[in-house]
mmCIF file of C-alpha atoms in Angstrom:
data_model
loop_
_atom_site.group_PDB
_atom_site.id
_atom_site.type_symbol
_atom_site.label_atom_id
_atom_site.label_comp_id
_atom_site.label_asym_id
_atom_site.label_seq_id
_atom_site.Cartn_x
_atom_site.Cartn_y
_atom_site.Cartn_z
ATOM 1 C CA UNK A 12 8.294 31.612 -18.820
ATOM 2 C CA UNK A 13 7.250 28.170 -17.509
ATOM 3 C CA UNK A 14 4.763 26.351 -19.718
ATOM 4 C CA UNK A 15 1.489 25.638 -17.740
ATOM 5 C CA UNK A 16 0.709 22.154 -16.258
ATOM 6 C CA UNK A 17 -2.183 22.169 -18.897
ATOM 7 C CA UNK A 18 0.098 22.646 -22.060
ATOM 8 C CA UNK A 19 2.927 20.981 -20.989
ATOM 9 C CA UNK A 20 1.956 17.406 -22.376
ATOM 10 C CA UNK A 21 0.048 16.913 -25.299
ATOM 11 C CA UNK A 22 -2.620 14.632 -23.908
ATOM 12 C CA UNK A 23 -5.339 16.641 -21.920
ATOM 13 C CA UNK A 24 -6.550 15.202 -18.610
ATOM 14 C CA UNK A 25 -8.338 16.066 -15.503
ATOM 15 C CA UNK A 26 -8.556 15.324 -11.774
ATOM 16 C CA UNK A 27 -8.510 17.028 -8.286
ATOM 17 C CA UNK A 28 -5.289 17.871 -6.769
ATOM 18 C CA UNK A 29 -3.681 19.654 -3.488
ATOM 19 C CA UNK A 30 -1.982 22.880 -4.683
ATOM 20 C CA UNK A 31 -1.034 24.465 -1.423
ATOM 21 C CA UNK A 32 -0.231 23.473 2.181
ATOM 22 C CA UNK A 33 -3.997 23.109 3.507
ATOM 23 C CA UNK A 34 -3.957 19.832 1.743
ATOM 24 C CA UNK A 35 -7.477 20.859 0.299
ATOM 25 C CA UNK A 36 -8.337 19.116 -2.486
ATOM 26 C CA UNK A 37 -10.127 20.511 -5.921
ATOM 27 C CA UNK A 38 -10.833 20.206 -9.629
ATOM 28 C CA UNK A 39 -7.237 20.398 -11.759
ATOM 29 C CA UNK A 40 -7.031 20.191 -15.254
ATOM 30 C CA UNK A 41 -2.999 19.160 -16.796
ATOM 31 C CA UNK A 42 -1.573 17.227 -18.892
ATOM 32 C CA UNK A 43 0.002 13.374 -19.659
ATOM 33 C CA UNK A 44 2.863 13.054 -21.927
ATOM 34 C CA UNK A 45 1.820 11.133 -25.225
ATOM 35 C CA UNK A 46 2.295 7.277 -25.411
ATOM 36 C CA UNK A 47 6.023 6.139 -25.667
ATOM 37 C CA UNK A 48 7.580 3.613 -26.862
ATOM 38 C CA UNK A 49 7.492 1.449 -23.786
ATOM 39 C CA UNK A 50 4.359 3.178 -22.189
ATOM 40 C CA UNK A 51 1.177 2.245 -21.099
ATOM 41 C CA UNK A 52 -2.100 4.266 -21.346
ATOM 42 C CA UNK A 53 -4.946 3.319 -19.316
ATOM 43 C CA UNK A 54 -8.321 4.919 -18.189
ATOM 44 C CA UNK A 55 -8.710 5.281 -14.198
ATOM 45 C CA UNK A 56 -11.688 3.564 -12.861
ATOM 46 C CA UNK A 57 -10.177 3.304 -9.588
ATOM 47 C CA UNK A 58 -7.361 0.621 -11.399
ATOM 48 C CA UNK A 59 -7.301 1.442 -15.036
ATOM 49 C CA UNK A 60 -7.991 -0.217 -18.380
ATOM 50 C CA UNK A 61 -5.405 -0.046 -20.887
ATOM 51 C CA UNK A 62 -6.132 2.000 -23.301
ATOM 52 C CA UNK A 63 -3.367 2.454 -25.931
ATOM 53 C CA UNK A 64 0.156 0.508 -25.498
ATOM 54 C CA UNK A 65 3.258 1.763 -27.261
ATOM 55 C CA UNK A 66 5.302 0.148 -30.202
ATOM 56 C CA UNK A 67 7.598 -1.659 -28.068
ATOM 57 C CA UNK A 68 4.956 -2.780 -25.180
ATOM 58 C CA UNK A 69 5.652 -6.316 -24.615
ATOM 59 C CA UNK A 70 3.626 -6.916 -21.304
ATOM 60 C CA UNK A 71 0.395 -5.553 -22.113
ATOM 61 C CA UNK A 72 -2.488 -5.154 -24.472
ATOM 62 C CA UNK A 73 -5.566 -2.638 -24.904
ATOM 63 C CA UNK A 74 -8.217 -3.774 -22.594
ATOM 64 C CA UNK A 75 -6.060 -5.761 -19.940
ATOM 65 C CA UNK A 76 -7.078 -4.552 -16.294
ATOM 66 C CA UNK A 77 -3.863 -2.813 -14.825
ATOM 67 C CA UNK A 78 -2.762 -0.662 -11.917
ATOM 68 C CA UNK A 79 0.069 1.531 -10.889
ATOM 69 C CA UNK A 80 1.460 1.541 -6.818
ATOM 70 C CA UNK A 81 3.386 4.171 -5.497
ATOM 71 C CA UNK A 82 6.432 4.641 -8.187
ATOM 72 C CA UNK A 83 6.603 5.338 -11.687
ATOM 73 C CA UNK A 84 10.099 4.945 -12.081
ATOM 74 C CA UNK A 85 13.748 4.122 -11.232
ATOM 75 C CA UNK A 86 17.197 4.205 -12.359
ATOM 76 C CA UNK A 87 17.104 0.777 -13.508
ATOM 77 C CA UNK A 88 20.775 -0.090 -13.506
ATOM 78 C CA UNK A 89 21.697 0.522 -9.251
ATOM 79 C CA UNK A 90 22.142 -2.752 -7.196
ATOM 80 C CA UNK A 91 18.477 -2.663 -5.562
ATOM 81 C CA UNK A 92 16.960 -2.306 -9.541
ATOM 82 C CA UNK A 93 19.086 -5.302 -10.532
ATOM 83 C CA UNK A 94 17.926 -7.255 -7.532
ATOM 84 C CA UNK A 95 14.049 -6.012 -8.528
ATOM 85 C CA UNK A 96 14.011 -3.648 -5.174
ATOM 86 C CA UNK A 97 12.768 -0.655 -7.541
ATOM 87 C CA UNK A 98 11.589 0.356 -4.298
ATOM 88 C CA UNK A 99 14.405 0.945 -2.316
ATOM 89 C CA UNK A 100 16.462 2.617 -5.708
ATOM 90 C CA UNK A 101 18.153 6.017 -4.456
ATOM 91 C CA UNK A 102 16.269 7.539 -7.217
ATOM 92 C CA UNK A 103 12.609 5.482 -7.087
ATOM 93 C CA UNK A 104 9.922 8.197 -8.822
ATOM 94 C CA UNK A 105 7.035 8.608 -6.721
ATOM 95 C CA UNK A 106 4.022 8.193 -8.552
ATOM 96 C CA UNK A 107 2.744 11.256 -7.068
ATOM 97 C CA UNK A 108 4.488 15.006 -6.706
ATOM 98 C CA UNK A 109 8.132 13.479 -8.077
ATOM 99 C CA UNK A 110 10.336 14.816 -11.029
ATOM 100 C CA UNK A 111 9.807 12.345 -13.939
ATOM 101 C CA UNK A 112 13.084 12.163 -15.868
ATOM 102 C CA UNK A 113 11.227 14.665 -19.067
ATOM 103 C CA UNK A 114 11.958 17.250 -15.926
ATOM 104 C CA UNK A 115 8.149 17.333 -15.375
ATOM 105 C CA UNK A 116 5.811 16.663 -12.139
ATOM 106 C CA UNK A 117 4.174 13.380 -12.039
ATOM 107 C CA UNK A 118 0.508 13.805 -10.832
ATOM 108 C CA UNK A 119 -0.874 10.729 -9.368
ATOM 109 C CA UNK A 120 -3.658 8.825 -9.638
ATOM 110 C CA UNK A 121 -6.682 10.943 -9.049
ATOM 111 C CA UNK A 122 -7.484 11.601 -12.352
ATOM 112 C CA UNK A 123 -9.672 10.295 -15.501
ATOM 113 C CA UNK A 124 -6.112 8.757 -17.336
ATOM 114 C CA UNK A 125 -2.365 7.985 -16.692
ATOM 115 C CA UNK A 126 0.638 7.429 -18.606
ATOM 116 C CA UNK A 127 3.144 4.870 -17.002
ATOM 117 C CA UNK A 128 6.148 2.909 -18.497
ATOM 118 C CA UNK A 129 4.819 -0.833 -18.610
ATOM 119 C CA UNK A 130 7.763 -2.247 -16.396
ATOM 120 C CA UNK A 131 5.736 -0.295 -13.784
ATOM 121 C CA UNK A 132 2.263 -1.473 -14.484
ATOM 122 C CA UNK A 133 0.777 -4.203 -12.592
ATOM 123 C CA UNK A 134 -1.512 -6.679 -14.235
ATOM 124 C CA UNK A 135 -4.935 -7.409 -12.460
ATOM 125 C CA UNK A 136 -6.088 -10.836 -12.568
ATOM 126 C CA UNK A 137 -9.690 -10.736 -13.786
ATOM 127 C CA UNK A 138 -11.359 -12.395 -10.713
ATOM 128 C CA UNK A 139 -10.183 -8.982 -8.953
ATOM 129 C CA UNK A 140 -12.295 -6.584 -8.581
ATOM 130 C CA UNK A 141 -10.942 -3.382 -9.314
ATOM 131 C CA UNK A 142 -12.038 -1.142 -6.214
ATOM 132 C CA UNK A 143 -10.888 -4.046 -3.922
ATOM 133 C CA UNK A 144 -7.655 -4.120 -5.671
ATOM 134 C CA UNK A 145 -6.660 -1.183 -5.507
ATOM 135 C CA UNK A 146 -5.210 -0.792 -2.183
ATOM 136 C CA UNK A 147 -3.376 -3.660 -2.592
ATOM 137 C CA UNK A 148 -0.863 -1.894 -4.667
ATOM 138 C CA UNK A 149 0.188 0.282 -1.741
ATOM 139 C CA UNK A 150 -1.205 -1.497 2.064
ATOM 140 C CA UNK A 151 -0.990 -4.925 0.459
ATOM 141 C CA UNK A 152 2.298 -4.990 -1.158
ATOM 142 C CA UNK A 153 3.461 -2.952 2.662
ATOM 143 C CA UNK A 154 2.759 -6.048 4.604
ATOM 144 C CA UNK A 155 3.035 -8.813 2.206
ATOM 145 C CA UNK A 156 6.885 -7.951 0.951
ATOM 146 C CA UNK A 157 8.103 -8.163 4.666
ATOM 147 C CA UNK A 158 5.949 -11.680 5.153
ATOM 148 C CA UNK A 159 7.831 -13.098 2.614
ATOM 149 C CA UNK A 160 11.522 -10.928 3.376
ATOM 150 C CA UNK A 161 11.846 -12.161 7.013
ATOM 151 C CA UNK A 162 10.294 -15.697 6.858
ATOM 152 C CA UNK A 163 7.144 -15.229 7.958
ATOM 153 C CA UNK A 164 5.324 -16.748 5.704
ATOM 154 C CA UNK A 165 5.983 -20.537 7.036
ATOM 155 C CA UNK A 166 2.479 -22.544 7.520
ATOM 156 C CA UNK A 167 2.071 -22.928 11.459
ATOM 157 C CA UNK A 168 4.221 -19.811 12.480
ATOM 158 C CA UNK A 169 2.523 -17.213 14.771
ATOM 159 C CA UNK A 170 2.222 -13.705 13.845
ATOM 160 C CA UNK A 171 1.041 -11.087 15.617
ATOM 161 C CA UNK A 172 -0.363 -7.395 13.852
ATOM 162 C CA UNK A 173 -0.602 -4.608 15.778
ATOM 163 C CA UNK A 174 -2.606 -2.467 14.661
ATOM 164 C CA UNK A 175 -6.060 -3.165 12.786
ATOM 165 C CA UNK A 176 -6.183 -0.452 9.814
ATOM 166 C CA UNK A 177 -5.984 -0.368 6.515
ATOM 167 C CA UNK A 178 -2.204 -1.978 6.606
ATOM 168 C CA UNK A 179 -3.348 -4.256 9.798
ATOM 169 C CA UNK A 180 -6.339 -6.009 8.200
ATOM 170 C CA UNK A 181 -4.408 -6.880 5.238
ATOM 171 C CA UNK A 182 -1.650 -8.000 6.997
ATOM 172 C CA UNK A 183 -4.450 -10.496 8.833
ATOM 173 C CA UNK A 184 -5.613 -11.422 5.324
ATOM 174 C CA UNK A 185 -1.986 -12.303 4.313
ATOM 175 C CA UNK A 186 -1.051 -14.117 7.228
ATOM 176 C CA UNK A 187 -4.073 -16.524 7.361
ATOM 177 C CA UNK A 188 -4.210 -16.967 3.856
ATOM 178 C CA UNK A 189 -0.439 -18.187 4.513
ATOM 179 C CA UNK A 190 -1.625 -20.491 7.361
ATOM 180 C CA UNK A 191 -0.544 -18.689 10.298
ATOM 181 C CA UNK A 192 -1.661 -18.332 12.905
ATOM 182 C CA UNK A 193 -2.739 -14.750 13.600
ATOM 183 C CA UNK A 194 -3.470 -12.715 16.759
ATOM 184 C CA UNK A 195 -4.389 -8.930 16.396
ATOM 185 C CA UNK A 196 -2.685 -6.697 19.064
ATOM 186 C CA UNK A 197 -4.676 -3.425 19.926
ATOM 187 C CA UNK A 198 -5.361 -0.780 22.003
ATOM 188 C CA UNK A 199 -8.915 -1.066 21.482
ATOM 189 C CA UNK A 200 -11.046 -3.655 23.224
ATOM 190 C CA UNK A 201 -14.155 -3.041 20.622
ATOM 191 C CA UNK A 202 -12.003 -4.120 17.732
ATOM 192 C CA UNK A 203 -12.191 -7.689 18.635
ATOM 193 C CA UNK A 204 -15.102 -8.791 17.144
ATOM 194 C CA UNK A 205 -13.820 -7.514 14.194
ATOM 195 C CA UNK A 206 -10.619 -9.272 13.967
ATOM 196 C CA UNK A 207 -11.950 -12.447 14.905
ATOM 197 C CA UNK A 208 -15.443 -12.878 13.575
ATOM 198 C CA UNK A 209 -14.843 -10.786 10.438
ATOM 199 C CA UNK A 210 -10.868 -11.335 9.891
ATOM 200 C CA UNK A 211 -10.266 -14.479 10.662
ATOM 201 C CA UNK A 212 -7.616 -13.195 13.185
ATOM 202 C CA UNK A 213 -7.104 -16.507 16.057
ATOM 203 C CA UNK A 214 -6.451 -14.251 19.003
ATOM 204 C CA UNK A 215 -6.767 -10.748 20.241
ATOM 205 C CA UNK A 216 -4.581 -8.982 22.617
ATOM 206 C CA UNK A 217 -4.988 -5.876 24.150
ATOM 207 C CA UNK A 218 -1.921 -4.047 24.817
ATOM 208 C CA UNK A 219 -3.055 -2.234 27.420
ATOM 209 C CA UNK A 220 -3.868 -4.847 29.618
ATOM 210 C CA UNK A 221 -0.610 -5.996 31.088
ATOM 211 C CA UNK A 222 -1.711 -9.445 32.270
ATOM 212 C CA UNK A 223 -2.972 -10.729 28.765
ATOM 213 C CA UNK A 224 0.441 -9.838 27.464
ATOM 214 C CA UNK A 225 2.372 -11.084 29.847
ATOM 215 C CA UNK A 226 0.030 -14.347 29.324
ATOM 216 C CA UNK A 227 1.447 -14.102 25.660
ATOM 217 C CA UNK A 228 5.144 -13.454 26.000
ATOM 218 C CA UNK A 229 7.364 -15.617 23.911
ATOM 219 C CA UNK A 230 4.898 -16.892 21.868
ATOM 220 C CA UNK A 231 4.874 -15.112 18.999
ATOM 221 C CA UNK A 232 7.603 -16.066 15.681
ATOM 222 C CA UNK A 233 7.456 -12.211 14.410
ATOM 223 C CA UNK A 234 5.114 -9.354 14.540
ATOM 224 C CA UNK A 235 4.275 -7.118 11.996
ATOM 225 C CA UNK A 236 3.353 -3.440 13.392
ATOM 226 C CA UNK A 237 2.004 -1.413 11.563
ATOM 227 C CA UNK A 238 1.016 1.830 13.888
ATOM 228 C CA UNK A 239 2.273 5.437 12.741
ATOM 229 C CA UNK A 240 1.490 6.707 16.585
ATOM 230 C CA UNK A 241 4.392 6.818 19.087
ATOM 231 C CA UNK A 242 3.962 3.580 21.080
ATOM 232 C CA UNK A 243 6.375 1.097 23.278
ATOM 233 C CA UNK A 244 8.049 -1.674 21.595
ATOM 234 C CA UNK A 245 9.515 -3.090 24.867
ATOM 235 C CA UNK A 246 5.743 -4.825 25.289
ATOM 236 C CA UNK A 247 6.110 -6.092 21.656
ATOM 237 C CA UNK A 248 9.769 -7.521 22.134
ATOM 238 C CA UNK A 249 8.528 -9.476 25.064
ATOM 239 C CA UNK A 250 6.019 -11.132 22.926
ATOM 240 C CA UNK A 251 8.546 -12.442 20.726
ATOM 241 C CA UNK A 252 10.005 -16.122 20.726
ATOM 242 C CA UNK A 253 13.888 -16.471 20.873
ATOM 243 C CA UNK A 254 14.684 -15.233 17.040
ATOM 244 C CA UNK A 255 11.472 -13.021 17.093
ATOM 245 C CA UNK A 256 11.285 -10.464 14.480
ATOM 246 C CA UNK A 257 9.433 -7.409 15.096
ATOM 247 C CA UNK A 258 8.801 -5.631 11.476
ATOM 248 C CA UNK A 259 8.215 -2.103 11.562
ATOM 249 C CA UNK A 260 5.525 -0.951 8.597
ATOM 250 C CA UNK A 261 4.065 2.209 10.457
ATOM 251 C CA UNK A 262 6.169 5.526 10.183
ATOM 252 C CA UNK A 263 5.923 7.586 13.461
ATOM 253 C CA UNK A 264 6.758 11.034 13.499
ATOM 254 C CA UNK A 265 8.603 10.697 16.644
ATOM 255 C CA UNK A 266 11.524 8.646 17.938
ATOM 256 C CA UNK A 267 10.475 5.302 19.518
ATOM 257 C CA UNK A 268 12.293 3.997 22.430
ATOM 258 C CA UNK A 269 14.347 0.898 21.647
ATOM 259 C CA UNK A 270 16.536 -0.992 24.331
ATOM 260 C CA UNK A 271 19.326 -3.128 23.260
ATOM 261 C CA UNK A 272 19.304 -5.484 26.218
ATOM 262 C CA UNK A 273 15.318 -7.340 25.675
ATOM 263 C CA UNK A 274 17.447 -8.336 22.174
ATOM 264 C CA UNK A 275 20.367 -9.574 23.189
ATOM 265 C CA UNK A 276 18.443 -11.936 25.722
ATOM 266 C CA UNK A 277 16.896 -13.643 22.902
ATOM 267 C CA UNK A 278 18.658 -12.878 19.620
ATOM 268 C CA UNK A 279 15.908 -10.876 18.401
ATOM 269 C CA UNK A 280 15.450 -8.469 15.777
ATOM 270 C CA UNK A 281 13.804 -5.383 14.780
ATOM 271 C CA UNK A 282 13.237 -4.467 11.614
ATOM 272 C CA UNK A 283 11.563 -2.530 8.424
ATOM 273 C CA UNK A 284 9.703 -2.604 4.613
ATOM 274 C CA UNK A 285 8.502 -0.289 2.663
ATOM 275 C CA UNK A 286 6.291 -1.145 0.074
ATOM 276 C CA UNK A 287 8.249 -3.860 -2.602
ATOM 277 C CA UNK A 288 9.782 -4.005 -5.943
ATOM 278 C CA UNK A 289 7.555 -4.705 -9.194
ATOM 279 C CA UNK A 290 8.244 -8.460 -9.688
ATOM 280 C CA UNK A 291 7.023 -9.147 -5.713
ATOM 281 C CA UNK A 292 3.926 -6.373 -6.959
ATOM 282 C CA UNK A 293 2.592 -8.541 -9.308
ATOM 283 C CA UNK A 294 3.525 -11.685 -7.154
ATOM 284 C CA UNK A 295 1.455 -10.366 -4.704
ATOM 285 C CA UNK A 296 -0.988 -9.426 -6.736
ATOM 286 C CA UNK A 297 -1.113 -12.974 -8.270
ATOM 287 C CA UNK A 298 -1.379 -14.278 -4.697
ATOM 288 C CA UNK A 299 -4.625 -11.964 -4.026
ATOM 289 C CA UNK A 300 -6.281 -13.413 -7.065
ATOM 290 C CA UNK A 301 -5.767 -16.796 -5.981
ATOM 291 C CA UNK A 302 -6.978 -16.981 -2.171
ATOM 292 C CA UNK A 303 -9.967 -14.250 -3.114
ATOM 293 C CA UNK A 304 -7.978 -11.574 -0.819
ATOM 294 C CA UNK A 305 -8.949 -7.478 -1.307
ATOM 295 C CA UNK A 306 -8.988 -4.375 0.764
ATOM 296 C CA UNK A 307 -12.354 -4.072 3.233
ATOM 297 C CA UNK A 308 -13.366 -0.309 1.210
ATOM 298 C CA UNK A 309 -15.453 2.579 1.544
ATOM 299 C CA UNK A 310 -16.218 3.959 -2.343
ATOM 300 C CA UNK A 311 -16.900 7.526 -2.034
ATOM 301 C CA UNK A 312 -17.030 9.672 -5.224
ATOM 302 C CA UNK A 313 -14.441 11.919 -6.033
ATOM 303 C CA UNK A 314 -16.384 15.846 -4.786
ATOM 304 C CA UNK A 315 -16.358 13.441 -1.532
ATOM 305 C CA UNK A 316 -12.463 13.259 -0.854
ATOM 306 C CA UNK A 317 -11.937 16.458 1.605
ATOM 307 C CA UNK A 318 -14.405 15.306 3.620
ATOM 308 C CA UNK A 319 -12.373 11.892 3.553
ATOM 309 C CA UNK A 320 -9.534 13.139 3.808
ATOM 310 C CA UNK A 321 -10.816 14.141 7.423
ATOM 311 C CA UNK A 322 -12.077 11.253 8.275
ATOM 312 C CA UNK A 323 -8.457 9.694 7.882
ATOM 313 C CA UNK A 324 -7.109 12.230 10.452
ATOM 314 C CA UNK A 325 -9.461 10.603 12.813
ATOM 315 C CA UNK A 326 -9.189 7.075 11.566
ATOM 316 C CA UNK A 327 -12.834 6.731 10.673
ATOM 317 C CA UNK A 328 -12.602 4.399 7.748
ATOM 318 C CA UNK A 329 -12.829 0.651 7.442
ATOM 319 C CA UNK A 330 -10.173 0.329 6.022
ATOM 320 C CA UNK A 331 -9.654 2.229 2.901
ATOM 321 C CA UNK A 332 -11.437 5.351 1.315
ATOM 322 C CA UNK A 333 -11.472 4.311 -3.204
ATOM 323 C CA UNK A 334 -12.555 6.856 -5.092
ATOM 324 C CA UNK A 335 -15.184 6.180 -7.614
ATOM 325 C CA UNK A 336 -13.009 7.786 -10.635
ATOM 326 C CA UNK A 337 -15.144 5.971 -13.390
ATOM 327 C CA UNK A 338 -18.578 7.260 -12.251
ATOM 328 C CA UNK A 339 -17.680 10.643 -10.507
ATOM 329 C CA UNK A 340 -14.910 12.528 -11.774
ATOM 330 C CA UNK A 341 -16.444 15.000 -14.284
ATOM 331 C CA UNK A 342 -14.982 17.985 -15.588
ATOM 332 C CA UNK A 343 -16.516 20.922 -14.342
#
């Protein structure tokens, strides 16, 4: 008989979790593993605080300010690990609803503590704060890893971010912090206030208005797009100087339409990124810290996420929903 989630680690713990396919959301009470050798214990505020270290920790101690992104774990010894692309590792442990290698589920981060080996643990600078850091282990690290991967990162260049979400306005944040120049690429007029007066974005294009983009076209050195809806990218390749380099960071569910021939006339390139490796994490991270950049939030407390997680479906967030673990999450 299969030992519960509850007694299947020694350390008690408690969160809310999705146990079926409505995606519904509710109290959970499991387990962490006890403190290994090379692990890292830290209480979830909404990044943690260390709270116990093993014997052989090396990169933290009690008290430091860490977080944990997407992945808990890799092979370690594959190509991509040696090259610090944990990321892209054929087996990369999600840090949510993966097999850890003790054979049991790893349960994310909505809960009161987590367990994490330290080469996994990101260290937060303490002029972060921690609810604005947060989504910089996941949307930050998604746009800043391909900034840096395909050269976009040269003071002067000319970006262009379609899409303002949670990925979009960090990509802006990136980019001008970088120097670029940046010019937002929407569908929606009302969003350009925003970008400009509030994002520092240079320039806002709507992408349904065929004469501002063909105002644009070959001006831009890459784009980084970062919609999940199906969408043209025939519009987007126009916009590209000769060596463009369209970078795709959104994931739609649906083929996209791609011709060969606006690329050939042009030597252009499109491209991907997911997330990034640890090293480029905390590089990132470091980066954040020193140009004052974090996620634009909502903090809701935790009895509040179903109702978020609706308000995602319809985009209704500016730009990221943090839950309040520290000061909401009590066992019932």
């Amino acid at each position: 008989m299969a030992m519960s989630t509850e007694n299947e680690h020694p350390v008690k713990a408690f969160g809310w979790a999705a146990r079926d396919t409505t995606g519904h959301l509710s109290p959970f009470r499991f387990s962490r593993r006890a403190t290994g050798e090379k692990d890292v214990t830290f209480k979830v505020l909404y990044c943690g605080m260390v709270t116990e270290v093993g014997t052989k920790v090396t990169k933290f101690k009690v008290g430091d300010k860490v977080g944990v992104g997407c992945m808990v774990g890799s092979c370690r010894s594959c190509a991509n690990c040696k090259e610090d692309l944990e990321n892209y590792c054929p087996e990369m442990i999600l840090t949510y609803g993966a097999k850890y290698y003790d054979g049991t589920i790893t349960h994310g981060g909505y809960s009161d503590i987590m367990v994490s080996d330290e080469h996994f643990v990101i260290k937060i600078p303490d002029n972060l704060p921690l609810e604005g850091s947060a989504p910089l282990l996941c949307a930050g690290i998604t746009v800043y890893s391909p900034l840096k991967y395909y050269g976009l990162d040269k003071a002067g260049m000319h970006l262009g971010v379609v899409g303002l979400g949670g990925l979009g306005h960090m990509a802006v944040k990136f980019a001008k912090a970088m120097g670029l120049k940046v010019t937002v690429i929407s569908t929606s007029p009302n969003k350009k206030k925003e970008a400009m007066d509030h994002l520092g974005a240079d320039a806002f294009l709507v992408s349904r208005d065929t004469e501002e983009m063909e105002l644009a076209m070959g001006t831009m050195d890459g784009i980084i797009d970062t919609v999940s809806a199906v969408h043209a990218l025939l519009p987007l390749i126009g916009l590209l100087k000769t060596n463009g380099k369209l970078v795709m960071v959104g994931a739609p569910e649906k083929p996209l339409e791609l011709l060969a021939f606006p690329l050939l006339m042009g030597r252009k390139m499109v491209g991907g990124s997911g997330i990034g490796g640890i090293k480029e994490t905390q590089e990132m991270i470091d980066f954040a810290a020193k140009h004052n950049i974090v996620a634009d939030i909502e903090l809701i407390p935790m009895d509040y996420v179903n109702t978020a997680m609706e308000r995602l479906s319809k985009a209704d967030v500016k730009y990221r929903f943090v839950i309040d673990i520290v000061n909401s999450l009590k066992p019932s």
